[in-house]
């Protein structure tokens, strides 16, 4: 019996709605200042689906682009796994809608519900499925959200963050020693109430009362979710490194769920990850849930930050609570124009409301054993290590983030020296 094949990402594709919701628009409805949004979250804009666009429409377009980039017809797909918290309807699976839209008539199609960790949960399913030897060769794994239908515009804890979008990946066989390392996942249902859409299911079916109480909108304990992310982030990083026998210096990029740019940067720097190795895209699109991580991966692909042999540390965390991590060794997906241009820079703590120009710098390579590497420029992420001007204090989820770093001390999970970063007023989650 032949050994199970290695499985990796062959190509990526994304779809963002054309309509852009500005901070000015969001701030007015939420009762905050536009600068407050930038200073607390780093989000500059977000995309919103048109009334006639459902999650399946965005997901189908992302899958089409990924298939084109992979050079595959839809009929080549044996599996289509869709991750979302905002399905077209409670049933059937939104994946079945997407299967029909793209013409993947040979694909087994179903949904995975793991909130913002959804793409990684779905990738684990597809990875193991393709290795099972049952005949399927290629899988589409897509994350999509249409949060705009479920956000209360007056709730500043959620309205400033959540947005709409989709991102897809095509998984298939890759050379041995590349592709996904084991994908480790976790869940803690005791905190399932920290972020949820309370009504619309079997516990609270739709009724005049649930509508009046806005129970069909996203409800979030921002403080609890923020603390969870800051706690779990170094754990999932360290776990992935330990299982792969790697140190942070062996990793080329960190691609993660994007709760918001400032919180992600805070968590990464606190864990000892150099800022220039963190892919941050939340300033461009907000929090697009299950689509956030694959969108960041597609963005790194488009920007030339991924080369054959690049090691990508992948981390996810979300409602449920859920989390996961892996190391993905890149196999050279085709370049494509799926991620819209122009790009805007993530605001730093030093200049929270300004768009900084991109600075291309060559990246030094650590010695590697898999053969010669092709050098290419990589973008330097703006730094967030300077004090910023005070912003108005907010209640609840925007409370100050406690310091967890100790200057010079080694992070026991990531085996890297912690870097001191300034106290902030607390990036709202």
XYZ file of N, CA and C in Angstrom, residues 253-402:
450
model
N 6.815 33.276 7.888
C 5.664 34.152 8.076
C 4.723 33.568 9.119
N 4.026 34.458 9.811
C 2.908 34.082 10.657
C 1.638 34.549 9.971
N 0.739 33.614 9.671
C -0.559 33.934 9.086
C -1.616 33.501 10.078
N -2.450 34.445 10.498
C -3.364 34.197 11.599
C -4.740 34.767 11.299
N -5.711 34.331 12.097
C -6.993 35.038 12.119
C -6.727 36.485 12.492
N -7.559 37.378 11.998
C -7.355 38.815 12.176
C -8.483 39.404 13.019
N -8.407 39.317 14.355
C -9.471 39.895 15.184
C -9.542 41.405 15.014
N -8.404 42.045 15.071
C -8.211 43.425 14.617
C -6.708 43.652 14.554
N -6.255 44.597 13.742
C -4.809 44.740 13.520
C -4.003 45.012 14.781
N -4.516 45.853 15.654
C -3.738 46.218 16.834
C -3.625 45.052 17.809
N -4.713 44.316 17.992
C -4.658 43.191 18.913
C -3.771 42.077 18.370
N -3.844 41.828 17.063
C -2.984 40.804 16.473
C -1.515 41.186 16.614
N -1.190 42.431 16.324
C 0.201 42.862 16.456
C 0.657 42.740 17.905
N -0.215 43.133 18.822
C 0.121 43.050 20.245
C 0.428 41.605 20.641
N -0.463 40.691 20.252
C -0.290 39.293 20.627
C 0.964 38.699 19.997
N 1.226 39.046 18.735
C 2.382 38.476 18.043
C 3.696 38.974 18.637
N 3.797 40.269 18.850
C 5.024 40.824 19.417
C 5.230 40.305 20.832
N 4.148 40.185 21.594
C 4.232 39.678 22.955
C 4.732 38.233 22.974
N 4.428 37.480 21.905
C 4.879 36.088 21.813
C 6.281 35.969 21.227
N 6.888 37.094 20.855
C 8.249 37.067 20.336
C 8.359 36.953 18.838
N 7.247 37.154 18.098
C 7.288 37.065 16.638
C 7.744 38.408 16.069
N 8.801 38.449 15.252
C 9.212 39.713 14.634
C 8.074 40.299 13.808
N 7.859 41.602 13.932
C 6.717 42.231 13.270
C 6.749 42.080 11.757
N 7.941 42.030 11.169
C 8.001 41.944 9.713
C 7.616 40.562 9.193
N 7.369 39.619 10.111
C 6.949 38.281 9.689
C 5.466 38.032 9.949
N 4.751 39.035 10.410
C 3.326 38.900 10.689
C 2.531 39.481 9.521
N 1.653 38.679 8.951
C 0.789 39.155 7.871
C -0.439 39.804 8.502
N -0.611 41.099 8.279
C -1.733 41.836 8.844
C -2.548 42.443 7.703
N -3.817 42.087 7.645
C -4.708 42.594 6.598
C -6.009 43.142 7.169
N -6.197 43.026 8.495
C -7.449 43.448 9.097
C -7.758 44.914 8.919
N -6.727 45.748 8.723
C -6.980 47.168 8.505
C -7.714 47.407 7.198
N -7.547 46.510 6.233
C -8.181 46.649 4.918
C -9.608 46.127 4.891
N -9.891 45.099 5.699
C -11.166 44.396 5.538
C -11.935 44.201 6.838
N -11.373 44.592 7.977
C -12.019 44.321 9.241
C -11.908 42.852 9.604
N -12.780 42.415 10.484
C -12.817 41.013 10.904
C -13.846 40.293 10.036
N -13.373 39.444 9.123
C -14.274 38.690 8.253
C -14.321 37.224 8.667
N -14.156 36.990 9.973
C -14.410 35.697 10.564
C -13.657 34.555 9.926
N -14.385 33.540 9.473
C -13.764 32.352 8.894
C -12.987 32.656 7.629
N -13.228 33.810 7.020
C -12.488 34.203 5.817
C -11.197 34.947 6.139
N -11.010 35.360 7.389
C -9.862 36.202 7.737
C -8.527 35.511 7.488
N -8.389 34.282 8.000
C -7.107 33.583 7.868
C -6.781 33.267 6.400
N -7.701 32.657 5.635
C -7.362 32.396 4.232
C -7.194 33.666 3.416
N -7.869 34.761 3.800
C -7.645 36.032 3.102
C -6.224 36.523 3.355
N -5.753 36.397 4.586
C -4.376 36.795 4.890
C -3.382 35.933 4.115
N -3.667 34.635 3.998
C -2.797 33.742 3.235
C -2.779 34.144 1.764
N -3.947 34.449 1.212
C -4.023 34.877 -0.185
C -3.304 36.199 -0.410
N -3.392 37.088 0.570
C -2.716 38.377 0.474
C -1.204 38.199 0.449
N -0.689 37.325 1.321
C 0.752 37.054 1.335
C 1.194 36.427 0.016
N 0.358 35.566 -0.543
C 0.635 34.950 -1.840
C 0.713 36.019 -2.922
N -0.267 36.894 -2.973
C -0.305 37.942 -3.992
C 0.869 38.907 -3.885
N 1.274 39.199 -2.659
C 2.338 40.175 -2.444
C 3.734 39.591 -2.619
N 3.838 38.329 -2.961
C 5.140 37.720 -3.172
C 5.882 37.413 -1.892
N 5.163 37.333 -0.782
C 5.810 37.045 0.490
C 5.952 35.540 0.721
N 5.362 34.742 -0.162
C 5.472 33.294 -0.081
C 6.246 32.780 -1.276
N 7.239 31.944 -0.996
C 8.037 31.332 -2.051
C 8.093 29.837 -1.788
N 8.437 29.092 -2.794
C 8.535 27.649 -2.611
C 9.466 27.330 -1.447
N 8.977 26.577 -0.497
C 9.760 26.224 0.683
C 9.541 27.132 1.871
N 8.788 28.236 1.695
C 8.504 29.112 2.840
C 7.741 28.347 3.910
N 8.158 28.540 5.154
C 7.450 27.930 6.272
C 6.485 28.965 6.861
N 5.227 28.601 6.911
C 4.178 29.507 7.383
C 3.596 28.939 8.672
N 3.684 29.699 9.744
C 3.062 29.327 11.004
C 1.625 29.827 10.961
N 0.676 28.915 11.041
C -0.744 29.231 10.879
C -1.437 29.093 12.232
N -2.153 30.130 12.655
C -2.857 30.083 13.932
C -4.279 30.603 13.749
N -5.195 30.024 14.519
C -6.589 30.439 14.457
C -7.187 30.410 15.853
N -8.190 31.261 16.072
C -8.907 31.280 17.342
C -10.238 31.965 17.090
N -11.267 31.537 17.796
C -12.573 32.115 17.546
C -13.594 31.676 18.573
N -14.846 32.033 18.287
C -15.943 31.732 19.197
C -16.097 30.229 19.341
N -16.644 29.857 20.479
C -16.887 28.446 20.713
C -16.559 27.957 22.129
N -15.412 28.313 22.680
C -14.244 28.919 22.034
C -13.478 27.861 21.255
N -12.814 28.269 20.182
C -12.085 27.340 19.337
C -10.709 27.897 19.002
N -9.780 27.003 18.688
C -8.450 27.438 18.308
C -7.742 26.316 17.553
N -6.618 26.657 16.938
C -5.845 25.646 16.238
C -4.575 26.228 15.666
N -3.673 25.341 15.228
C -2.409 25.796 14.648
C -1.794 24.683 13.821
N -0.893 25.078 12.939
C -0.117 24.145 12.136
C 1.041 24.905 11.512
N 1.917 24.170 10.858
C 2.959 24.768 10.021
C 2.696 24.304 8.598
N 2.634 25.249 7.679
C 2.400 24.962 6.268
C 3.663 25.302 5.487
N 4.247 24.317 4.817
C 5.399 24.566 3.953
C 4.875 24.801 2.543
N 5.105 25.998 2.053
C 4.501 26.463 0.799
C 5.111 25.754 -0.406
N 4.270 25.526 -1.397
C 4.718 24.794 -2.578
C 4.605 25.605 -3.858
N 4.476 26.916 -3.729
C 4.533 27.750 -4.922
C 3.233 27.889 -5.666
N 2.166 28.304 -4.964
C 0.907 28.560 -5.645
C 1.106 29.648 -6.684
N 0.331 29.566 -7.752
C 0.459 30.551 -8.820
C 0.067 31.927 -8.306
N 0.733 32.938 -8.840
C 0.370 34.308 -8.494
C -0.924 34.669 -9.216
N -1.716 35.496 -8.594
C -2.986 35.891 -9.184
C -3.379 37.246 -8.637
N -4.380 37.839 -9.233
C -4.810 39.170 -8.815
C -6.087 39.143 -8.020
N -6.297 38.093 -7.225
C -7.572 37.952 -6.538
C -7.737 38.944 -5.399
N -6.646 39.374 -4.782
C -6.751 40.320 -3.679
C -6.785 41.726 -4.254
N -7.827 42.496 -3.967
C -7.986 43.802 -4.617
C -6.857 44.756 -4.281
N -6.556 45.649 -5.193
C -5.622 46.739 -5.001
C -6.423 48.035 -5.142
N -5.975 49.185 -4.646
C -4.682 49.329 -3.971
C -4.750 48.870 -2.530
N -3.577 48.568 -1.960
C -3.491 48.160 -0.575
C -3.250 49.382 0.306
N -3.702 49.291 1.542
C -3.453 50.347 2.511
C -2.676 49.759 3.665
N -1.812 50.562 4.251
C -0.965 50.077 5.338
C -1.729 50.006 6.651
N -1.432 49.010 7.435
C -1.997 48.916 8.776
C -1.449 50.061 9.610
N -2.320 50.815 10.297
C -1.827 51.941 11.092
C -1.023 51.463 12.278
N 0.044 52.169 12.572
C 0.858 51.847 13.737
C 0.370 52.650 14.919
N 0.850 52.272 16.098
C 0.469 53.023 17.288
C 1.025 54.433 17.242
N 2.114 54.620 16.517
C 2.746 55.933 16.439
C 1.906 56.910 15.642
N 1.285 56.434 14.569
C 0.470 57.305 13.731
C -0.811 56.553 13.376
N -1.772 56.498 14.296
C -2.900 55.603 14.126
C -3.814 55.941 12.971
N -3.839 57.175 12.526
C -4.802 57.518 11.497
C -4.179 57.762 10.141
N -2.892 57.523 10.011
C -2.221 57.792 8.741
C -1.969 56.510 7.989
N -1.984 56.609 6.660
C -1.617 55.477 5.829
C -0.144 55.603 5.472
N 0.650 54.671 5.963
C 2.091 54.741 5.746
C 2.452 54.092 4.423
N 3.421 54.656 3.689
C 3.835 54.012 2.448
C 4.516 52.693 2.719
N 4.369 51.751 1.785
C 5.032 50.460 1.920
C 6.525 50.615 1.699
N 7.287 49.920 2.481
C 8.740 49.949 2.346
C 9.219 48.552 2.041
N 9.767 48.351 0.861
C 10.237 47.042 0.477
C 11.681 46.847 0.944
N 11.917 45.780 1.669
C 13.263 45.499 2.150
C 13.588 44.048 1.882
N 14.835 43.747 1.556
C 15.196 42.338 1.381
C 15.224 41.643 2.724
N 14.822 40.384 2.753
C 14.773 39.646 3.995
C 15.903 38.645 4.076
N 16.602 38.645 5.209
C 17.706 37.697 5.389
C 17.146 36.309 5.611
N 17.733 35.354 4.960
C 17.297 33.968 5.082
C 18.165 33.202 6.077
N 17.520 32.413 6.910
C 18.260 31.517 7.801
C 18.724 30.318 6.993
N 19.809 29.670 7.399
C 20.268 28.484 6.666
C 19.176 27.441 6.631
N 18.962 26.850 5.452
C 17.930 25.846 5.281
C 18.528 24.615 4.635
N 17.819 23.527 4.777
C 18.381 22.271 4.286
C 17.703 21.754 3.037
N 16.576 22.416 2.621
C 15.854 21.837 1.520
C 16.350 22.287 0.155
N 17.417 23.051 0.094
C 17.936 23.451 -1.210
C 17.941 24.963 -1.339
N 18.423 25.481 -2.463
C 18.531 26.928 -2.644
C 17.167 27.582 -2.673
N 17.105 28.798 -2.178
C 15.870 29.558 -2.144
C 15.965 30.718 -3.108
N 14.854 31.124 -3.661
C 14.820 32.284 -4.539
C 14.446 33.489 -3.713
N 15.318 34.474 -3.685
C 15.072 35.649 -2.858
C 14.052 36.556 -3.501
N 13.306 37.225 -2.706
C 12.345 38.202 -3.199
C 12.097 39.222 -2.113
N 11.612 40.397 -2.458
C 11.379 41.429 -1.459
C 10.186 41.074 -0.598
N 10.201 41.529 0.609
C 9.032 41.379 1.463
C 8.723 42.713 2.105
N 7.464 42.947 2.362
C 7.059 44.230 2.912
C 7.297 44.254 4.405
N 7.780 45.397 4.859
C 8.024 45.575 6.285
C 6.757 46.099 6.923
N 6.208 45.388 7.883
C 4.989 45.850 8.532
C 5.292 47.065 9.394
N 4.387 48.065 9.425
C 4.632 49.222 10.272
C 4.724 48.817 11.735
N 5.568 49.460 12.465
C 5.783 49.089 13.853
C 4.715 49.692 14.745
N 4.468 48.988 15.853
C 3.505 49.469 16.838
C 4.187 49.604 18.184
N 5.487 50.003 18.181
C 6.222 50.014 19.440
C 6.562 51.422 19.896
N 5.739 52.388 19.545
C 5.939 53.735 20.042
C 4.686 54.185 20.766
N 4.825 55.011 21.807
C 3.635 55.462 22.524
C 2.723 56.236 21.594
N 1.436 56.156 21.810
C 0.514 56.903 20.987
C -0.255 57.886 21.856
N -0.923 58.812 21.185
C -1.696 59.802 21.912
C -2.875 59.141 22.601
N -3.268 59.705 23.742
C -4.388 59.140 24.475
C -5.670 59.250 23.666
N -6.494 58.232 23.756
C -7.815 58.242 23.133
C -8.848 58.162 24.238
N -10.103 58.539 23.943
C -11.133 58.464 24.985
C -11.267 57.053 25.514
N -11.408 56.921 26.818
C -11.586 55.604 27.414
C -12.978 55.095 27.077
N -13.092 53.799 26.871
C -14.397 53.205 26.605
C -14.664 52.119 27.627
N -15.963 51.827 27.793
C -16.320 50.807 28.772
C -16.216 49.426 28.145
N -16.245 48.409 29.003
C -16.368 47.029 28.551
C -15.199 46.572 27.718
N -15.473 46.206 26.445
C -14.456 45.524 25.657
C -13.241 46.351 25.331
N -13.316 47.681 25.512
C -12.159 48.500 25.180
C -11.334 48.853 26.406
N -11.478 48.090 27.472
C -10.667 48.332 28.660
C -9.201 48.048 28.365
N -8.326 48.597 29.185
C -6.898 48.503 28.918
C -6.402 47.060 28.928
N -5.568 46.727 27.962
C -4.988 45.392 27.882
C -3.872 45.273 28.915
N -3.906 44.262 29.760
C -2.827 44.111 30.744
C -1.524 43.704 30.084
